[in-house]
Amino acid sequence: MGDFAGRKRTQRAWCLYDWANSAFATSVVAAILPVYFARTAARSMPAHEATALWGYASAAALAVTALLAPIVGGIADQSRRRKPILLVCVLLGALGTFALALTPASAWHVLLVAFALSFIAFATANVLYDSLLPAVAAPGEMDRVSARGFAWGYIGGGILLALNLAMITLPHRFGLADAATATRVSFATVAAWWLAFSIPLFRDVPEPEAERSGLPARELPAAVLRQLGATLRGLASQPDLLRFLVAFWLYSDGIGTIIKMATIYGVEVGLSDKHLMGALLMVQIVAAPASIAFGRLAAPLGARRAVLLGIAGYAGISIFAYFLRSPWQFWTLGVLVALFQGGTQALSRSMFASLVPREKTSEMFGFYSVSEKLAGVAGPILFGVVTQVTHGGRLATLTLLPLFVGGAWLLSTVDLERGQRAAASESAQA
């Protein structure tokens, strides 16, 4: 009974980090900062240029993260100190987010730099957080626990986003001078929220038992390079893992681009802040139960078929976005995203966790992150280029369709059971 209660407490602490960091993903990445940046930058450039510039900045941050992720993951595996490295990332990310609060609205160049630095820390921290999933959940629990983490993230991110939107809409009720001041205060609340709700993870989630005797610091660089080289060579002998990574690269490209570009595209087509922010808040509310329900689909359908369903939903979303002109269409788009987003990402995370050897989880989640972040580089750049060439983002939405179709086809060729046997065999030989 004690072991069961302890495992549940550990899982709750792990899920609560999703609650903590989703405030950044929701208020900064998806909702408030893109609109704030678009309004600020629009004073000195056309709206479509601001859309493209935001896409390029997002791509640059993701490219740096893609380079860092496997290195940080390898260091964490070799040093057996995932949580201390995760703590450094959380502190840097929170500081970068607080820097957004201190940046004047007119300094949009500084806003982009502060956003990029905080996003790099946020995404790198997620590599280490995701890699702890096999340590807190048994193989049969990973789909459910991963989906619960996403659901908690939507709830936590939604609660703070609701407070921030109230502050921005009614600044005087909160003793603030105007909406711009309230926006900067909102960034400060994200930093505080992220820090405060990360504490249970550092307190209650232990380093995996088998990984507590790490290498001395002087031996780390050579060991990390050897491990990275061996892992890259080993991917060729794990065809199902390799195919999953490429498939994830493709469909994650489309998902990530929709998440990052939705609100700034909405600004471009003339939607008001009220509709943009309100629809995003609705996404948080609907996505929490939708993530849990989607996670439960893994039992009757299997995780792969459930993810394929989510990819099909996103293909429909990219087509629907082409016709976006009025507020009701943006709200409908939000509902569709809420239904598919969290579950697709949660089951992708748990599927990948089941395909990797346990002693390489941090490093392999680094490669998982590389796949996701390189996708995030390609999508926003492509979106930005098409937006600049066509002087609008409408046609850019259709460039995502081949990514969803290609990712779905490749994922359908992955044999999960064979890949899981290969991971177990490698762990037994380690």
Short mmCIF file of N, CA and C in Angstrom, two decimals, residues 100-200:
data_model
loop_
_atom_site.label_atom_id
_atom_site.label_comp_id
_atom_site.label_asym_id
_atom_site.label_seq_id
_atom_site.Cartn_x
_atom_site.Cartn_y
_atom_site.Cartn_z
N LEU A 100 11.11 39.55 -20.07
CA LEU A 100 10.04 40.07 -20.93
C LEU A 100 9.23 41.14 -20.21
N ALA A 101 9.02 40.92 -18.90
CA ALA A 101 8.25 41.88 -18.12
C ALA A 101 8.97 43.21 -17.97
N LEU A 102 10.28 43.19 -18.02
CA LEU A 102 11.07 44.42 -17.84
C LEU A 102 11.36 45.14 -19.14
N THR A 103 11.01 44.54 -20.28
CA THR A 103 11.33 45.11 -21.58
C THR A 103 10.25 46.10 -22.02
N PRO A 104 10.60 47.32 -22.38
CA PRO A 104 9.60 48.28 -22.86
C PRO A 104 8.91 47.77 -24.13
N ALA A 105 7.66 48.15 -24.30
CA ALA A 105 6.89 47.67 -25.45
C ALA A 105 7.51 48.08 -26.77
N SER A 106 8.20 49.22 -26.78
CA SER A 106 8.78 49.70 -28.04
C SER A 106 10.00 48.91 -28.47
N ALA A 107 10.63 48.20 -27.55
CA ALA A 107 11.88 47.47 -27.87
C ALA A 107 11.55 46.06 -28.35
N TRP A 108 10.93 45.95 -29.53
CA TRP A 108 10.51 44.64 -30.00
C TRP A 108 11.69 43.73 -30.33
N HIS A 109 12.85 44.31 -30.66
CA HIS A 109 14.04 43.49 -30.89
C HIS A 109 14.42 42.76 -29.60
N VAL A 110 14.38 43.47 -28.47
CA VAL A 110 14.73 42.87 -27.19
C VAL A 110 13.70 41.81 -26.80
N LEU A 111 12.45 42.07 -27.11
CA LEU A 111 11.41 41.07 -26.84
C LEU A 111 11.72 39.75 -27.52
N LEU A 112 12.16 39.82 -28.77
CA LEU A 112 12.48 38.60 -29.51
C LEU A 112 13.65 37.86 -28.88
N VAL A 113 14.67 38.59 -28.45
CA VAL A 113 15.85 37.95 -27.84
C VAL A 113 15.47 37.29 -26.51
N ALA A 114 14.72 38.03 -25.66
CA ALA A 114 14.31 37.47 -24.37
C ALA A 114 13.42 36.25 -24.57
N PHE A 115 12.52 36.32 -25.55
CA PHE A 115 11.68 35.16 -25.85
C PHE A 115 12.51 33.98 -26.28
N ALA A 116 13.47 34.20 -27.18
CA ALA A 116 14.29 33.10 -27.68
C ALA A 116 15.07 32.43 -26.56
N LEU A 117 15.66 33.21 -25.67
CA LEU A 117 16.46 32.64 -24.58
C LEU A 117 15.58 31.85 -23.61
N SER A 118 14.43 32.41 -23.26
CA SER A 118 13.55 31.69 -22.33
C SER A 118 12.97 30.44 -22.99
N PHE A 119 12.70 30.51 -24.27
CA PHE A 119 12.16 29.33 -24.95
C PHE A 119 13.19 28.22 -25.04
N ILE A 120 14.44 28.56 -25.28
CA ILE A 120 15.51 27.55 -25.34
C ILE A 120 15.60 26.81 -24.00
N ALA A 121 15.55 27.57 -22.90
CA ALA A 121 15.60 26.95 -21.58
C ALA A 121 14.37 26.09 -21.33
N PHE A 122 13.20 26.58 -21.72
CA PHE A 122 11.95 25.85 -21.56
C PHE A 122 11.99 24.51 -22.32
N ALA A 123 12.40 24.56 -23.58
CA ALA A 123 12.39 23.35 -24.40
C ALA A 123 13.46 22.36 -23.95
N THR A 124 14.61 22.85 -23.52
CA THR A 124 15.66 21.95 -23.03
C THR A 124 15.23 21.29 -21.73
N ALA A 125 14.55 22.04 -20.86
CA ALA A 125 14.03 21.45 -19.62
C ALA A 125 13.05 20.33 -19.92
N ASN A 126 12.25 20.50 -20.98
CA ASN A 126 11.27 19.47 -21.32
C ASN A 126 11.92 18.16 -21.72
N VAL A 127 13.12 18.22 -22.29
CA VAL A 127 13.85 16.99 -22.63
C VAL A 127 14.07 16.15 -21.38
N LEU A 128 14.54 16.81 -20.33
CA LEU A 128 14.84 16.09 -19.08
C LEU A 128 13.56 15.69 -18.36
N TYR A 129 12.56 16.54 -18.40
CA TYR A 129 11.27 16.20 -17.78
C TYR A 129 10.65 14.98 -18.46
N ASP A 130 10.59 15.00 -19.78
CA ASP A 130 10.02 13.86 -20.51
C ASP A 130 10.78 12.58 -20.23
N SER A 131 12.10 12.68 -20.09
CA SER A 131 12.92 11.48 -19.89
C SER A 131 12.68 10.83 -18.54
N LEU A 132 12.04 11.54 -17.61
CA LEU A 132 11.71 10.96 -16.31
C LEU A 132 10.43 10.13 -16.33
N LEU A 133 9.69 10.16 -17.45
CA LEU A 133 8.43 9.42 -17.51
C LEU A 133 8.61 7.92 -17.23
N PRO A 134 9.60 7.22 -17.84
CA PRO A 134 9.74 5.79 -17.53
C PRO A 134 10.11 5.53 -16.07
N ALA A 135 10.63 6.53 -15.37
CA ALA A 135 11.01 6.35 -13.97
C ALA A 135 9.83 6.49 -13.03
N VAL A 136 8.76 7.16 -13.47
CA VAL A 136 7.61 7.37 -12.58
C VAL A 136 6.41 6.50 -12.95
N ALA A 137 6.44 5.86 -14.13
CA ALA A 137 5.30 5.06 -14.58
C ALA A 137 5.78 3.74 -15.16
N ALA A 138 5.09 2.66 -14.80
CA ALA A 138 5.37 1.35 -15.38
C ALA A 138 4.96 1.36 -16.85
N PRO A 139 5.48 0.41 -17.67
CA PRO A 139 5.15 0.42 -19.10
C PRO A 139 3.65 0.50 -19.38
N GLY A 140 2.84 -0.22 -18.62
CA GLY A 140 1.40 -0.20 -18.85
C GLY A 140 0.72 1.08 -18.41
N GLU A 141 1.43 1.93 -17.67
CA GLU A 141 0.85 3.18 -17.16
C GLU A 141 1.25 4.40 -17.98
N MET A 142 2.24 4.27 -18.86
CA MET A 142 2.83 5.46 -19.47
C MET A 142 1.86 6.25 -20.33
N ASP A 143 1.01 5.58 -21.12
CA ASP A 143 0.04 6.32 -21.92
C ASP A 143 -0.86 7.17 -21.03
N ARG A 144 -1.37 6.56 -19.95
CA ARG A 144 -2.30 7.24 -19.06
C ARG A 144 -1.62 8.39 -18.31
N VAL A 145 -0.43 8.14 -17.77
CA VAL A 145 0.27 9.18 -17.01
C VAL A 145 0.70 10.34 -17.92
N SER A 146 1.18 10.01 -19.11
CA SER A 146 1.57 11.05 -20.05
C SER A 146 0.38 11.92 -20.43
N ALA A 147 -0.78 11.28 -20.71
CA ALA A 147 -1.98 12.04 -21.05
C ALA A 147 -2.44 12.89 -19.86
N ARG A 148 -2.32 12.35 -18.64
CA ARG A 148 -2.71 13.13 -17.46
C ARG A 148 -1.82 14.35 -17.30
N GLY A 149 -0.52 14.20 -17.59
CA GLY A 149 0.37 15.34 -17.51
C GLY A 149 -0.05 16.45 -18.45
N PHE A 150 -0.38 16.10 -19.69
CA PHE A 150 -0.86 17.11 -20.63
C PHE A 150 -2.15 17.75 -20.15
N ALA A 151 -3.06 16.93 -19.60
CA ALA A 151 -4.34 17.47 -19.11
C ALA A 151 -4.09 18.47 -17.98
N TRP A 152 -3.23 18.11 -17.03
CA TRP A 152 -2.91 19.04 -15.94
C TRP A 152 -2.29 20.32 -16.49
N GLY A 153 -1.47 20.15 -17.53
CA GLY A 153 -0.85 21.33 -18.14
C GLY A 153 -1.88 22.28 -18.73
N TYR A 154 -2.87 21.73 -19.40
CA TYR A 154 -3.92 22.58 -19.96
C TYR A 154 -4.70 23.29 -18.86
N ILE A 155 -4.97 22.58 -17.76
CA ILE A 155 -5.72 23.21 -16.67
C ILE A 155 -4.89 24.33 -16.03
N GLY A 156 -3.65 24.01 -15.68
CA GLY A 156 -2.80 25.02 -15.05
C GLY A 156 -2.55 26.21 -15.95
N GLY A 157 -2.20 25.93 -17.22
CA GLY A 157 -1.98 27.01 -18.16
C GLY A 157 -3.24 27.83 -18.37
N GLY A 158 -4.41 27.16 -18.38
CA GLY A 158 -5.66 27.86 -18.58
C GLY A 158 -6.03 28.77 -17.42
N ILE A 159 -5.76 28.30 -16.20
CA ILE A 159 -6.07 29.12 -15.02
C ILE A 159 -5.28 30.42 -15.04
N LEU A 160 -3.97 30.31 -15.28
CA LEU A 160 -3.16 31.53 -15.28
C LEU A 160 -3.49 32.40 -16.49
N LEU A 161 -3.77 31.79 -17.64
CA LEU A 161 -4.15 32.58 -18.81
C LEU A 161 -5.43 33.36 -18.54
N ALA A 162 -6.40 32.74 -17.86
CA ALA A 162 -7.64 33.45 -17.53
C ALA A 162 -7.35 34.67 -16.64
N LEU A 163 -6.48 34.48 -15.65
CA LEU A 163 -6.11 35.61 -14.78
C LEU A 163 -5.41 36.69 -15.58
N ASN A 164 -4.48 36.29 -16.46
CA ASN A 164 -3.74 37.27 -17.25
C ASN A 164 -4.66 38.03 -18.21
N LEU A 165 -5.60 37.32 -18.82
CA LEU A 165 -6.53 38.00 -19.73
C LEU A 165 -7.42 38.98 -18.98
N ALA A 166 -7.83 38.61 -17.76
CA ALA A 166 -8.60 39.54 -16.95
C ALA A 166 -7.79 40.79 -16.63
N MET A 167 -6.52 40.62 -16.32
CA MET A 167 -5.65 41.76 -16.04
C MET A 167 -5.50 42.66 -17.25
N ILE A 168 -5.32 42.05 -18.42
CA ILE A 168 -5.11 42.83 -19.64
C ILE A 168 -6.39 43.53 -20.08
N THR A 169 -7.53 42.86 -19.91
CA THR A 169 -8.82 43.42 -20.33
C THR A 169 -9.31 44.50 -19.37
N LEU A 170 -9.08 44.29 -18.07
CA LEU A 170 -9.55 45.24 -17.04
C LEU A 170 -8.38 45.66 -16.14
N PRO A 171 -7.39 46.32 -16.71
CA PRO A 171 -6.19 46.64 -15.93
C PRO A 171 -6.46 47.47 -14.68
N HIS A 172 -7.42 48.41 -14.77
CA HIS A 172 -7.67 49.29 -13.62
C HIS A 172 -8.23 48.51 -12.43
N ARG A 173 -8.94 47.43 -12.68
CA ARG A 173 -9.46 46.62 -11.58
C ARG A 173 -8.33 45.99 -10.78
N PHE A 174 -7.17 45.85 -11.40
CA PHE A 174 -6.00 45.25 -10.74
C PHE A 174 -4.98 46.30 -10.33
N GLY A 175 -5.37 47.57 -10.40
CA GLY A 175 -4.47 48.64 -10.00
C GLY A 175 -3.36 48.90 -10.99
N LEU A 176 -3.57 48.56 -12.26
CA LEU A 176 -2.54 48.72 -13.29
C LEU A 176 -2.94 49.86 -14.23
N ALA A 177 -1.93 50.51 -14.80
CA ALA A 177 -2.17 51.73 -15.57
C ALA A 177 -2.91 51.47 -16.87
N ASP A 178 -2.49 50.44 -17.60
CA ASP A 178 -3.10 50.17 -18.91
C ASP A 178 -2.83 48.72 -19.30
N ALA A 179 -3.32 48.35 -20.50
CA ALA A 179 -3.19 46.97 -20.96
C ALA A 179 -1.73 46.58 -21.19
N ALA A 180 -0.90 47.53 -21.67
CA ALA A 180 0.51 47.22 -21.91
C ALA A 180 1.22 46.88 -20.60
N THR A 181 0.93 47.66 -19.56
CA THR A 181 1.52 47.37 -18.25
C THR A 181 1.03 46.03 -17.73
N ALA A 182 -0.27 45.76 -17.91
CA ALA A 182 -0.83 44.47 -17.46
C ALA A 182 -0.19 43.30 -18.21
N THR A 183 0.13 43.52 -19.47
CA THR A 183 0.78 42.46 -20.25
C THR A 183 2.15 42.13 -19.68
N ARG A 184 2.91 43.16 -19.33
CA ARG A 184 4.24 42.93 -18.77
C ARG A 184 4.15 42.26 -17.39
N VAL A 185 3.15 42.67 -16.60
CA VAL A 185 2.94 42.02 -15.30
C VAL A 185 2.57 40.54 -15.52
N SER A 186 1.82 40.26 -16.57
CA SER A 186 1.45 38.87 -16.88
C SER A 186 2.68 38.01 -17.12
N PHE A 187 3.66 38.56 -17.81
CA PHE A 187 4.89 37.79 -18.03
C PHE A 187 5.57 37.47 -16.70
N ALA A 188 5.55 38.42 -15.76
CA ALA A 188 6.15 38.17 -14.44
C ALA A 188 5.39 37.07 -13.69
N THR A 189 4.06 37.04 -13.83
CA THR A 189 3.30 35.98 -13.15
C THR A 189 3.63 34.60 -13.73
N VAL A 190 3.91 34.54 -15.02
CA VAL A 190 4.30 33.26 -15.64
C VAL A 190 5.60 32.76 -15.03
N ALA A 191 6.58 33.65 -14.88
CA ALA A 191 7.87 33.26 -14.29
C ALA A 191 7.68 32.72 -12.87
N ALA A 192 6.86 33.42 -12.07
CA ALA A 192 6.63 32.99 -10.68
C ALA A 192 5.88 31.66 -10.63
N TRP A 193 4.88 31.50 -11.48
CA TRP A 193 4.08 30.27 -11.54
C TRP A 193 4.97 29.08 -11.90
N TRP A 194 5.80 29.26 -12.91
CA TRP A 194 6.70 28.20 -13.38
C TRP A 194 7.61 27.74 -12.25
N LEU A 195 8.19 28.69 -11.55
CA LEU A 195 9.10 28.35 -10.44
C LEU A 195 8.36 27.65 -9.30
N ALA A 196 7.24 28.21 -8.88
CA ALA A 196 6.56 27.70 -7.69
C ALA A 196 6.05 26.28 -7.87
N PHE A 197 5.44 26.00 -9.01
CA PHE A 197 4.84 24.68 -9.20
C PHE A 197 5.82 23.63 -9.72
N SER A 198 7.07 24.03 -9.91
CA SER A 198 8.12 23.05 -10.23
C SER A 198 8.66 22.38 -8.97
N ILE A 199 8.42 22.98 -7.82
CA ILE A 199 9.02 22.48 -6.57
C ILE A 199 8.66 21.02 -6.28
N PRO A 200 7.39 20.58 -6.43
CA PRO A 200 7.10 19.17 -6.13
C PRO A 200 7.91 18.17 -6.94
#
